[in-house]
């Protein structure tokens, strides 16, 4: 195993009293696997194959804002593509080294990357897959490097993974290539020659810094790793100076290069005027002897004068920011560099969250702000809110995960973490930061008054999933629990699954997401993890007082063989009889089988299994509605309104309507969904409507437990399907279809007539979860277009319901053909570009368009809206292609 010395990796950042800050995280961040990906994935001409079940790749894919000009596969930099072996249960039982080998060969042949990094994850690490041997074997076959990255999530947090990736670069890449520069150039006669270490070009940061460096006579030999090529890192040992940028995570690389190659290093930050100027001067001063010849320091000074003059001019428009107060919570080094940047703008720092900071970071903050720096260790959402209010802050400057906490409470917010889309580095970046802060403050000033103060089916056997469509069962189950009032799901596994899952769900729903982790580390994997589970559940009950705690297993806890079911049931007995009842719900959601839709349905079944008790006398107008994962939050509201308009009282399980943006205030628990007392009343309903084919299993369970008949509605979109649904409600309620819906029906028919010209003879490809694929295929077909290909992430019994010429279980990368439209999630943007077709974004995750959660896709109104949007896309495409 490559992780021979964790101690070595935890030096320089945690060897003093705060060792825990790198060696162990106290939650709120991702895992070592993700940390390694953060460092290596920006090398955009290399492929990054994740060897594990779907969660690891599925949750991280396109999760970071790193940018690259490198184009490797067609027009796509490879960091925008996901590659995973998508391990299944059979792979775990029989081993999957052969599958990994095939995956590497396939990726090398199809994508032609310059090198391949192969990542171990919790499950492949636990089952002892020998990825090093596989990489060696594949490398012998191919003409490129195949490099193992052994950082499974359970070995530690993100920081540790960053350092492991640094070791990988030292062991396999740096020092293995020759620079194309002439000896004279390499001597530094043409100016300073540096490596940038730890700059990932988030949102294009580097592109704001590099031109300034260039003007100042400083040349970058190797970027480690933002916007880099694999080759340039191989000759990084020829630089004259290592500049470690804003990240002690890769300090091990700089230290080791000093030892091995005699390259000195300095640590700088490029955020803010003060730090940028300081960085330039430090670089100039570091190469004194050799760089004096070219007068580097003089050049640097003149560039500083030029840039500062221009900056001061531009910042005049933001003088109103002076005196504003900010609460800052970001990771590690970024904290002190952003403190400096905010001070440059005249903003006062009233609190700094230090949960992710090292001892050195805190020392640096004290240097900048003095001993009285307002450091705060407790950065729970509750405490952050308290700080914002008590310290009268004007803005929260933090990572994207806190965005909706701030927004829900009506506080301006600026995202400064890895997921951001605006570059803040260099002089120009400070102007961007000022603009963002200013815009956010202005927006909320104007809105605070009304903001809350508060067929043919084919399953493709593949060794590698490229740009996977699939998501893990745990993600599906976590979504279902968001629809239960006062519930909190917990993923029993290493912390990365929860952190990354939460980021993904937040990105999609644009709302705070309730999700926690039992945070398993190596010793828990070896010794047993029941203790973590019990401690986490007790902590949640004590702190948050939930009605329901969902315990979702991960690939790690399942493969480890933990008897989670028994542990949950004994914990339930231990807590019963307390003042406030809390129901524990165990859901088995290993990510090596099933997918999002199945995990969601399993969670609904488990909720029914755990909460339903005895049968109740039937109530004639009460009905159960088991609503599938394919509905948008707005659809839940539409569904309720339709049913209630017939005089029926629906109990909708789960109810995700509160995720449409209507929720007020922040809560660590899911808020506004189905109440536990309502679930208890479900046995008294007259009938059950299962919305989506995957909801049939929970409906069956309800039938077995309470004898309630049910009917499955595979689609609530399209004229015919909505008519059938209306007829069913009319039958159940013994009331006629309300006039309102008769009118909406007429409007839909009229709209269909108007739009059908644009649909006729069009070829559509859909790539969606099965339930949504069925629903979508039905209304598209009704409009006269043809679904020539439907791609689904996993097989389902209902697959036959998809009205398509061909249905395959596959990934986005496999999609090929001649289409007029692609309907899929936001990950499919590159696929659409590759196919040169427009993309209609729907499903999960959707984060590249605004308003998805308030969009209605069912009923007459929802159908018409989708038809109009799609017709519009066809119209534009026709204009573009010169057909109209
Ligand atoms: S913690 Fe989760 S995401 Fe991280 S490696 Fe383990 S299984 Fe994968």
mmCIF file of C-alpha atoms in Angstrom, residues 485-621:
data_model
loop_
_atom_site.group_PDB
_atom_site.id
_atom_site.type_symbol
_atom_site.label_atom_id
_atom_site.label_comp_id
_atom_site.label_asym_id
_atom_site.label_seq_id
_atom_site.Cartn_x
_atom_site.Cartn_y
_atom_site.Cartn_z
ATOM 1 C CA UNK A 485 -40.608 17.052 8.449
ATOM 2 C CA UNK A 486 -37.937 17.167 11.202
ATOM 3 C CA UNK A 487 -35.951 14.297 9.737
ATOM 4 C CA UNK A 488 -32.201 13.981 9.487
ATOM 5 C CA UNK A 489 -30.558 11.325 7.323
ATOM 6 C CA UNK A 490 -27.098 10.067 8.274
ATOM 7 C CA UNK A 491 -24.795 8.195 5.921
ATOM 8 C CA UNK A 492 -22.979 5.463 7.828
ATOM 9 C CA UNK A 493 -19.564 5.577 6.189
ATOM 10 C CA UNK A 494 -16.468 7.715 5.731
ATOM 11 C CA UNK A 495 -17.196 11.418 5.759
ATOM 12 C CA UNK A 496 -16.580 12.043 2.059
ATOM 13 C CA UNK A 497 -19.853 10.463 0.926
ATOM 14 C CA UNK A 498 -21.854 12.824 3.088
ATOM 15 C CA UNK A 499 -19.827 15.934 2.366
ATOM 16 C CA UNK A 500 -19.824 15.389 -1.377
ATOM 17 C CA UNK A 501 -23.448 14.244 -1.402
ATOM 18 C CA UNK A 502 -24.484 17.347 0.484
ATOM 19 C CA UNK A 503 -22.626 19.608 -1.935
ATOM 20 C CA UNK A 504 -24.300 17.881 -4.873
ATOM 21 C CA UNK A 505 -27.795 18.050 -3.339
ATOM 22 C CA UNK A 506 -27.319 21.682 -2.360
ATOM 23 C CA UNK A 507 -26.205 22.498 -5.878
ATOM 24 C CA UNK A 508 -29.330 20.876 -7.313
ATOM 25 C CA UNK A 509 -31.967 22.065 -4.847
ATOM 26 C CA UNK A 510 -30.339 25.423 -4.031
ATOM 27 C CA UNK A 511 -31.523 24.919 -0.475
ATOM 28 C CA UNK A 512 -29.821 23.857 2.768
ATOM 29 C CA UNK A 513 -29.736 20.063 2.889
ATOM 30 C CA UNK A 514 -30.065 17.980 6.058
ATOM 31 C CA UNK A 515 -27.445 15.232 5.939
ATOM 32 C CA UNK A 516 -24.865 13.945 8.392
ATOM 33 C CA UNK A 517 -22.162 11.307 8.538
ATOM 34 C CA UNK A 518 -20.946 8.777 11.096
ATOM 35 C CA UNK A 519 -17.429 9.666 9.862
ATOM 36 C CA UNK A 520 -15.622 6.341 9.811
ATOM 37 C CA UNK A 521 -11.842 6.378 9.817
ATOM 38 C CA UNK A 522 -9.290 3.608 9.431
ATOM 39 C CA UNK A 523 -9.507 2.439 13.055
ATOM 40 C CA UNK A 524 -13.323 2.219 12.866
ATOM 41 C CA UNK A 525 -13.001 0.178 9.697
ATOM 42 C CA UNK A 526 -10.626 -2.211 11.470
ATOM 43 C CA UNK A 527 -12.161 -2.269 14.958
ATOM 44 C CA UNK A 528 -15.884 -1.847 14.311
ATOM 45 C CA UNK A 529 -18.108 1.132 13.867
ATOM 46 C CA UNK A 530 -21.246 0.576 15.959
ATOM 47 C CA UNK A 531 -19.828 3.035 18.463
ATOM 48 C CA UNK A 532 -19.670 5.802 15.831
ATOM 49 C CA UNK A 533 -23.219 5.104 14.802
ATOM 50 C CA UNK A 534 -24.575 5.241 18.348
ATOM 51 C CA UNK A 535 -22.553 8.333 19.200
ATOM 52 C CA UNK A 536 -23.707 10.150 16.057
ATOM 53 C CA UNK A 537 -27.372 9.266 16.572
ATOM 54 C CA UNK A 538 -27.298 10.251 20.259
ATOM 55 C CA UNK A 539 -25.537 13.503 19.369
ATOM 56 C CA UNK A 540 -28.185 14.317 16.770
ATOM 57 C CA UNK A 541 -31.050 13.553 19.146
ATOM 58 C CA UNK A 542 -29.523 15.663 21.882
ATOM 59 C CA UNK A 543 -28.673 18.622 19.670
ATOM 60 C CA UNK A 544 -31.396 18.696 17.038
ATOM 61 C CA UNK A 545 -34.355 16.877 18.549
ATOM 62 C CA UNK A 546 -35.474 15.239 15.270
ATOM 63 C CA UNK A 547 -38.653 13.198 14.782
ATOM 64 C CA UNK A 548 -36.882 10.786 12.436
ATOM 65 C CA UNK A 549 -33.263 9.810 11.907
ATOM 66 C CA UNK A 550 -32.607 7.900 8.686
ATOM 67 C CA UNK A 551 -29.535 5.682 8.824
ATOM 68 C CA UNK A 552 -28.313 5.034 5.304
ATOM 69 C CA UNK A 553 -25.548 2.540 4.782
ATOM 70 C CA UNK A 554 -22.661 3.077 2.363
ATOM 71 C CA UNK A 555 -20.532 0.706 0.320
ATOM 72 C CA UNK A 556 -17.970 0.889 3.118
ATOM 73 C CA UNK A 557 -20.263 -0.093 5.997
ATOM 74 C CA UNK A 558 -21.927 -2.806 3.916
ATOM 75 C CA UNK A 559 -18.715 -4.388 2.629
ATOM 76 C CA UNK A 560 -17.233 -4.238 6.096
ATOM 77 C CA UNK A 561 -20.136 -6.470 7.089
ATOM 78 C CA UNK A 562 -21.544 -4.288 9.863
ATOM 79 C CA UNK A 563 -24.908 -5.485 11.148
ATOM 80 C CA UNK A 564 -26.383 -2.020 10.929
ATOM 81 C CA UNK A 565 -29.959 -3.263 11.128
ATOM 82 C CA UNK A 566 -29.401 -4.874 14.531
ATOM 83 C CA UNK A 567 -27.387 -1.901 15.770
ATOM 84 C CA UNK A 568 -30.224 0.436 14.755
ATOM 85 C CA UNK A 569 -32.888 -1.686 16.356
ATOM 86 C CA UNK A 570 -31.019 -1.975 19.676
ATOM 87 C CA UNK A 571 -30.410 1.760 19.602
ATOM 88 C CA UNK A 572 -34.137 2.304 18.998
ATOM 89 C CA UNK A 573 -34.911 0.206 22.082
ATOM 90 C CA UNK A 574 -32.327 2.150 24.076
ATOM 91 C CA UNK A 575 -33.880 5.520 23.248
ATOM 92 C CA UNK A 576 -37.540 4.533 23.441
ATOM 93 C CA UNK A 577 -39.325 5.700 26.518
ATOM 94 C CA UNK A 578 -37.593 9.069 26.406
ATOM 95 C CA UNK A 579 -39.679 12.238 26.645
ATOM 96 C CA UNK A 580 -39.675 12.861 22.949
ATOM 97 C CA UNK A 581 -40.063 10.001 20.527
ATOM 98 C CA UNK A 582 -37.461 9.716 17.777
ATOM 99 C CA UNK A 583 -37.869 7.057 15.130
ATOM 100 C CA UNK A 584 -34.733 5.485 13.705
ATOM 101 C CA UNK A 585 -35.092 4.241 10.132
ATOM 102 C CA UNK A 586 -32.497 1.915 8.699
ATOM 103 C CA UNK A 587 -32.141 1.923 4.902
ATOM 104 C CA UNK A 588 -29.664 -0.361 3.198
ATOM 105 C CA UNK A 589 -28.154 1.768 0.409
ATOM 106 C CA UNK A 590 -24.806 0.317 -0.700
ATOM 107 C CA UNK A 591 -23.608 2.235 -3.722
ATOM 108 C CA UNK A 592 -22.369 -0.834 -5.546
ATOM 109 C CA UNK A 593 -25.922 -1.713 -6.486
ATOM 110 C CA UNK A 594 -29.066 0.122 -7.503
ATOM 111 C CA UNK A 595 -29.155 3.838 -8.034
ATOM 112 C CA UNK A 596 -30.828 7.075 -7.001
ATOM 113 C CA UNK A 597 -34.387 6.067 -7.827
ATOM 114 C CA UNK A 598 -34.058 2.736 -6.023
ATOM 115 C CA UNK A 599 -32.496 4.327 -2.938
ATOM 116 C CA UNK A 600 -35.343 6.844 -2.827
ATOM 117 C CA UNK A 601 -37.997 4.118 -3.076
ATOM 118 C CA UNK A 602 -36.202 2.043 -0.430
ATOM 119 C CA UNK A 603 -36.230 5.006 1.938
ATOM 120 C CA UNK A 604 -39.996 5.393 1.458
ATOM 121 C CA UNK A 605 -40.483 1.679 2.138
ATOM 122 C CA UNK A 606 -38.271 1.829 5.217
ATOM 123 C CA UNK A 607 -40.194 4.843 6.532
ATOM 124 C CA UNK A 608 -43.475 2.982 6.124
ATOM 125 C CA UNK A 609 -41.971 -0.120 7.719
ATOM 126 C CA UNK A 610 -40.673 1.809 10.715
ATOM 127 C CA UNK A 611 -43.577 4.176 11.335
ATOM 128 C CA UNK A 612 -46.811 2.384 10.419
ATOM 129 C CA UNK A 613 -48.384 0.543 13.282
ATOM 130 C CA UNK A 614 -51.927 -0.828 13.436
ATOM 131 C CA UNK A 615 -54.661 -0.580 10.764
ATOM 132 C CA UNK A 616 -57.116 2.280 11.194
ATOM 133 C CA UNK A 617 -60.765 2.613 10.160
ATOM 134 C CA UNK A 618 -60.867 3.979 6.588
ATOM 135 C CA UNK A 619 -61.668 7.606 5.928
ATOM 136 C CA UNK A 620 -63.468 8.027 2.617
ATOM 137 C CA UNK A 621 -61.789 11.202 1.384
#
